[in-house]
PDB file of C-alpha atoms in Angstrom:
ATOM      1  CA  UNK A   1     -11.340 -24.502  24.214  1.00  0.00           C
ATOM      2  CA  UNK A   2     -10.493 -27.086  21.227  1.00  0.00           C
ATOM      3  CA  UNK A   3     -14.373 -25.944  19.964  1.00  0.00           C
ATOM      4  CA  UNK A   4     -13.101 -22.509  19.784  1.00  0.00           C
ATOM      5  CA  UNK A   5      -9.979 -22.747  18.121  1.00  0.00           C
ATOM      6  CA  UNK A   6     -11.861 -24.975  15.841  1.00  0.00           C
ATOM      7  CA  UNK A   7     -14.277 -22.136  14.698  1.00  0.00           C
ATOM      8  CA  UNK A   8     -11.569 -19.714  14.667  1.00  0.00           C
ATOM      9  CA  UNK A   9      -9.742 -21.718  12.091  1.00  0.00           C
ATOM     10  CA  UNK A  10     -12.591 -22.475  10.406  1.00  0.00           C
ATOM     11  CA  UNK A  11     -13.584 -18.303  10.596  1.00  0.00           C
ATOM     12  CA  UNK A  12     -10.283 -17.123   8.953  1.00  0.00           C
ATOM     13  CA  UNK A  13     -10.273 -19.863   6.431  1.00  0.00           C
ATOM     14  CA  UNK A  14     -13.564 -19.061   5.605  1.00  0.00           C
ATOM     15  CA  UNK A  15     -12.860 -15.177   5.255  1.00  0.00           C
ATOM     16  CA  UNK A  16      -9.035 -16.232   3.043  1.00  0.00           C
ATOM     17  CA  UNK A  17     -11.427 -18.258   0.520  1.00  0.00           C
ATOM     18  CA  UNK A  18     -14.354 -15.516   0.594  1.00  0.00           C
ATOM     19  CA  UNK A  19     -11.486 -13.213   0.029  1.00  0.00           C
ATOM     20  CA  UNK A  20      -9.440 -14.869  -2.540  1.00  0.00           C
ATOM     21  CA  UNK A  21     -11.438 -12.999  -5.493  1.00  0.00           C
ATOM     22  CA  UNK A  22     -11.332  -9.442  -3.392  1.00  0.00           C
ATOM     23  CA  UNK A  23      -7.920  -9.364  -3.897  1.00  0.00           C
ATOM     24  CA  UNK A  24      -7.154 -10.064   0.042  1.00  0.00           C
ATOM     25  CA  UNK A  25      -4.704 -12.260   0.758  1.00  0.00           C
ATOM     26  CA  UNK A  26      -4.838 -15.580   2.269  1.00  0.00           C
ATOM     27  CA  UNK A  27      -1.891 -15.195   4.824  1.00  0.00           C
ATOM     28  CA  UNK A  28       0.265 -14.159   6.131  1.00  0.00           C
ATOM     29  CA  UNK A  29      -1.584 -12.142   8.488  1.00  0.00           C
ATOM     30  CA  UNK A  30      -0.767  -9.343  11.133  1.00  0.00           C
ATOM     31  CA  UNK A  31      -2.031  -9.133  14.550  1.00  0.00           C
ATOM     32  CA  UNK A  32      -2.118  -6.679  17.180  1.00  0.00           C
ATOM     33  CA  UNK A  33      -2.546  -7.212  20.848  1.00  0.00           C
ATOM     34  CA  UNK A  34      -5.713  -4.676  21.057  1.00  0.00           C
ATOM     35  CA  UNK A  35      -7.861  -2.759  23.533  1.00  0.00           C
ATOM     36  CA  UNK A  36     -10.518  -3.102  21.766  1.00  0.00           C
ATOM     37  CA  UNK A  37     -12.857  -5.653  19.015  1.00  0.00           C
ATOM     38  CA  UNK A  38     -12.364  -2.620  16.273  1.00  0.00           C
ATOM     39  CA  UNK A  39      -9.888  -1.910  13.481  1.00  0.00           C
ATOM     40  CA  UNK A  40      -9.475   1.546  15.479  1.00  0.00           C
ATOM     41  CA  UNK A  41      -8.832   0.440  18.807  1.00  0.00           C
ATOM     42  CA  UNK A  42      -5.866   0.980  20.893  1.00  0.00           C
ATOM     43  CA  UNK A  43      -2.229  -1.197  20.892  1.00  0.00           C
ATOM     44  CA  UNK A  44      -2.411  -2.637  24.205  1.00  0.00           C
ATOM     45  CA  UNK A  45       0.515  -2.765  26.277  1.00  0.00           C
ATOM     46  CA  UNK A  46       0.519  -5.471  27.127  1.00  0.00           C
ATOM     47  CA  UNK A  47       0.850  -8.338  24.620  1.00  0.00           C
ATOM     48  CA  UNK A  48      -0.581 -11.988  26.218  1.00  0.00           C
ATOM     49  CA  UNK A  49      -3.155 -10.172  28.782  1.00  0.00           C
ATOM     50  CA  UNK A  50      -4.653  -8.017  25.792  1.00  0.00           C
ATOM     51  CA  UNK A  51      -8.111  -8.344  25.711  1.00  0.00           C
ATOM     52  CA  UNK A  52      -8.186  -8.488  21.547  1.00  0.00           C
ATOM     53  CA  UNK A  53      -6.215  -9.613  19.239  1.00  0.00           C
ATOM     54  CA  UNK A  54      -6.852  -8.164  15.513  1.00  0.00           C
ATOM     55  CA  UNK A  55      -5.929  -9.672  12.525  1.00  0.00           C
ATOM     56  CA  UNK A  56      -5.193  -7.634   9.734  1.00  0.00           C
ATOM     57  CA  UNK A  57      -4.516  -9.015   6.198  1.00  0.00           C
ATOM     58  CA  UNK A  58      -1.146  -8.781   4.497  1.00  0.00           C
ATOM     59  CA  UNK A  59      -1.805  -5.637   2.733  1.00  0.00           C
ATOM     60  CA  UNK A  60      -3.569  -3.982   6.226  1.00  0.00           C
ATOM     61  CA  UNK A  61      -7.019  -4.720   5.452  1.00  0.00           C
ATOM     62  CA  UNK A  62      -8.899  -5.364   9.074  1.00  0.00           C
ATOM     63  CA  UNK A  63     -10.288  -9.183   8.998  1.00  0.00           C
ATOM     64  CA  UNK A  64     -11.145 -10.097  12.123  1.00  0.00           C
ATOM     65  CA  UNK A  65     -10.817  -9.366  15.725  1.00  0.00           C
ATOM     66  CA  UNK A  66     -10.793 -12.536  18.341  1.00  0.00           C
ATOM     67  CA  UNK A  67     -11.387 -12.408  22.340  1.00  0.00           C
ATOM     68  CA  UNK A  68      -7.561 -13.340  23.413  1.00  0.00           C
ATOM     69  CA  UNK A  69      -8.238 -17.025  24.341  1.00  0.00           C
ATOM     70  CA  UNK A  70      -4.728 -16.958  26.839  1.00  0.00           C
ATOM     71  CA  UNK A  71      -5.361 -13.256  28.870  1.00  0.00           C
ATOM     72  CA  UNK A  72      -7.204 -15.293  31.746  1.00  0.00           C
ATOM     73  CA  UNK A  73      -4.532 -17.828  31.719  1.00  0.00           C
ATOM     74  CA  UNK A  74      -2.869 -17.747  35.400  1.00  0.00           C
ATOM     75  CA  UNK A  75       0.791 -18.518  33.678  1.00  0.00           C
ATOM     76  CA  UNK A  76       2.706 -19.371  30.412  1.00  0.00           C
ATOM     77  CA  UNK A  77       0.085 -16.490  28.695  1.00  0.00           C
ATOM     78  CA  UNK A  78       2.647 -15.199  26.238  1.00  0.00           C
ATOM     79  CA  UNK A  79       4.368 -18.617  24.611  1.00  0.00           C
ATOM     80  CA  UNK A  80       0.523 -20.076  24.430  1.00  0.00           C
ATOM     81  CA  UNK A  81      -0.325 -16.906  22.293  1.00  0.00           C
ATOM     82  CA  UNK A  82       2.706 -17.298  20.579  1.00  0.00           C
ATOM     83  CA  UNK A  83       1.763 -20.258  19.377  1.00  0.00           C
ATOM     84  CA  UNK A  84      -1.861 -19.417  18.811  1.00  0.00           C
ATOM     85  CA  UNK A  85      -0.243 -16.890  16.894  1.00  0.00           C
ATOM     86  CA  UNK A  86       1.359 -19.493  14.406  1.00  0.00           C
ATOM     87  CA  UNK A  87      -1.388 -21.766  14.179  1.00  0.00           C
ATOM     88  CA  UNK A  88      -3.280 -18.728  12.718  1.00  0.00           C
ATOM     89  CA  UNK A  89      -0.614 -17.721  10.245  1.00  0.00           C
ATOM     90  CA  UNK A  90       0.445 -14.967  12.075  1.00  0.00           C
ATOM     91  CA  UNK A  91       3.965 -13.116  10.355  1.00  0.00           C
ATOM     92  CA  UNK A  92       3.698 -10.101  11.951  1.00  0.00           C
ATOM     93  CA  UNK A  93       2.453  -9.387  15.338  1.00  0.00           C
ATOM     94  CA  UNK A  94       2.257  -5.964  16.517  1.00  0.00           C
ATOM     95  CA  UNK A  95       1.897  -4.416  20.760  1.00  0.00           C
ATOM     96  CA  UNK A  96       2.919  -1.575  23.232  1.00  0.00           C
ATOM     97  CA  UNK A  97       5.042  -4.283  25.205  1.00  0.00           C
ATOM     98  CA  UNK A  98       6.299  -8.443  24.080  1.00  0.00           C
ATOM     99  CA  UNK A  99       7.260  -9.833  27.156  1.00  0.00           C
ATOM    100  CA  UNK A 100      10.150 -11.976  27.930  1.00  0.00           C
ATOM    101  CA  UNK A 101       8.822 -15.204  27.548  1.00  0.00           C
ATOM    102  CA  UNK A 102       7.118 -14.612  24.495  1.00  0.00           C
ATOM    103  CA  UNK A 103       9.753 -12.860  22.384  1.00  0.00           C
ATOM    104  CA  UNK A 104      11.720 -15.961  22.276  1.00  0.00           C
ATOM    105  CA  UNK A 105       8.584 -17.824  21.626  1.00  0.00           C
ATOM    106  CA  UNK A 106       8.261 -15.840  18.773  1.00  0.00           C
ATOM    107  CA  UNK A 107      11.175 -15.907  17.171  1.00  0.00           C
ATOM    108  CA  UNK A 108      11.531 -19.631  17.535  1.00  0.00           C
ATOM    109  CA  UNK A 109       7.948 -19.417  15.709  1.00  0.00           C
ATOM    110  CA  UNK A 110       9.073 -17.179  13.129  1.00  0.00           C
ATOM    111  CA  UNK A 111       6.562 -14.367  13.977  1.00  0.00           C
ATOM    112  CA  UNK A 112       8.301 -10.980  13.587  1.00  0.00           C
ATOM    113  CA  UNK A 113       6.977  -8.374  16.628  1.00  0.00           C
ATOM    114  CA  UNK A 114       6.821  -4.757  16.624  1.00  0.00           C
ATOM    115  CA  UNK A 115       6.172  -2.454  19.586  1.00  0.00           C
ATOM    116  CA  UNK A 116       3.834   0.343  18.610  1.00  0.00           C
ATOM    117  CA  UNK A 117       1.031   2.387  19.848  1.00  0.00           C
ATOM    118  CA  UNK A 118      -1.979   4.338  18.831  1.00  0.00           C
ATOM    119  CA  UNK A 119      -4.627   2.871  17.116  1.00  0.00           C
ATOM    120  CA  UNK A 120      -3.970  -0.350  16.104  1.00  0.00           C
ATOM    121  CA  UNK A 121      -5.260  -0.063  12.171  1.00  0.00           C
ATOM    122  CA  UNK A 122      -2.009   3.074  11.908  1.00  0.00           C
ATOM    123  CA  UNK A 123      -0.096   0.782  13.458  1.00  0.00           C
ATOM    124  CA  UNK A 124      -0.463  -1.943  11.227  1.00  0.00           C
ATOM    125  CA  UNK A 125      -0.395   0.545   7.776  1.00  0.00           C
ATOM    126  CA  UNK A 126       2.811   2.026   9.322  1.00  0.00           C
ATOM    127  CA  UNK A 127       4.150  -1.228   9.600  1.00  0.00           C
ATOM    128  CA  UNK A 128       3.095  -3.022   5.821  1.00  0.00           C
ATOM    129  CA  UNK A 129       5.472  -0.148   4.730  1.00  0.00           C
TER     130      UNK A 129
END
């Protein structure tokens, strides 16, 4: 698990710096809990058990999607995502449902949620407005 997050961090670091003369920015990023590994794919209801989670750059520009590393967690799912959330410089995070342990996990991280649904790309333009 520590290997993974590793290489994630080292992934989106990797695509801010790649970026960084593209004119994407380096963070804050937006995430939605997804159906689906594409820009495209659904809002999942359900935030911690997603199966995805996409990150989307500050202006809406898809940059990565990521296996949820918590959904097969037997409890605490939604405060560990939370704060996988923050360690990935998450501002924004976007799903059909936050539940009630991890909205105040949120907040106290200082990760802004919106419920939405439809594909997860509208989603995230409707909410850079």
């Amino acid at each position: 698990m520590r290997v993974r997050r590793f290489l994630t961090k080292v992934l989106l670091t990797l695509a801010a710096i790649s970026s960084a003369g593209t004119g994407l920015a380096a963070g804050p990023y937006i995430a939605v809990a997804a159906k689906g590994p594409g820009a495209q794919a659904a809002v999942s209801t359900v935030a911690a058990r997603a199966p995805q989670i996409l990150i989307f750059d500050g202006e809406g520009r898809f940059v990565a999607a990521h296996s949820n590393p918590v959904a097969a967690r037997p409890g605490g799912a939604g405060p560990a995502l939370a704060q996988w959330l923050a360690d990935h410089q998450v501002a924004l995070f976007i799903a059909g449902d936050v539940g009630d342990k991890m909205a105040p996990e949120l907040q106290r991280l200082k990760i802004r949620s919106i419920v939405a649904s439809g594909p997860a790309d509208r989603a995230v333009k409707a909410a850079a407005k």
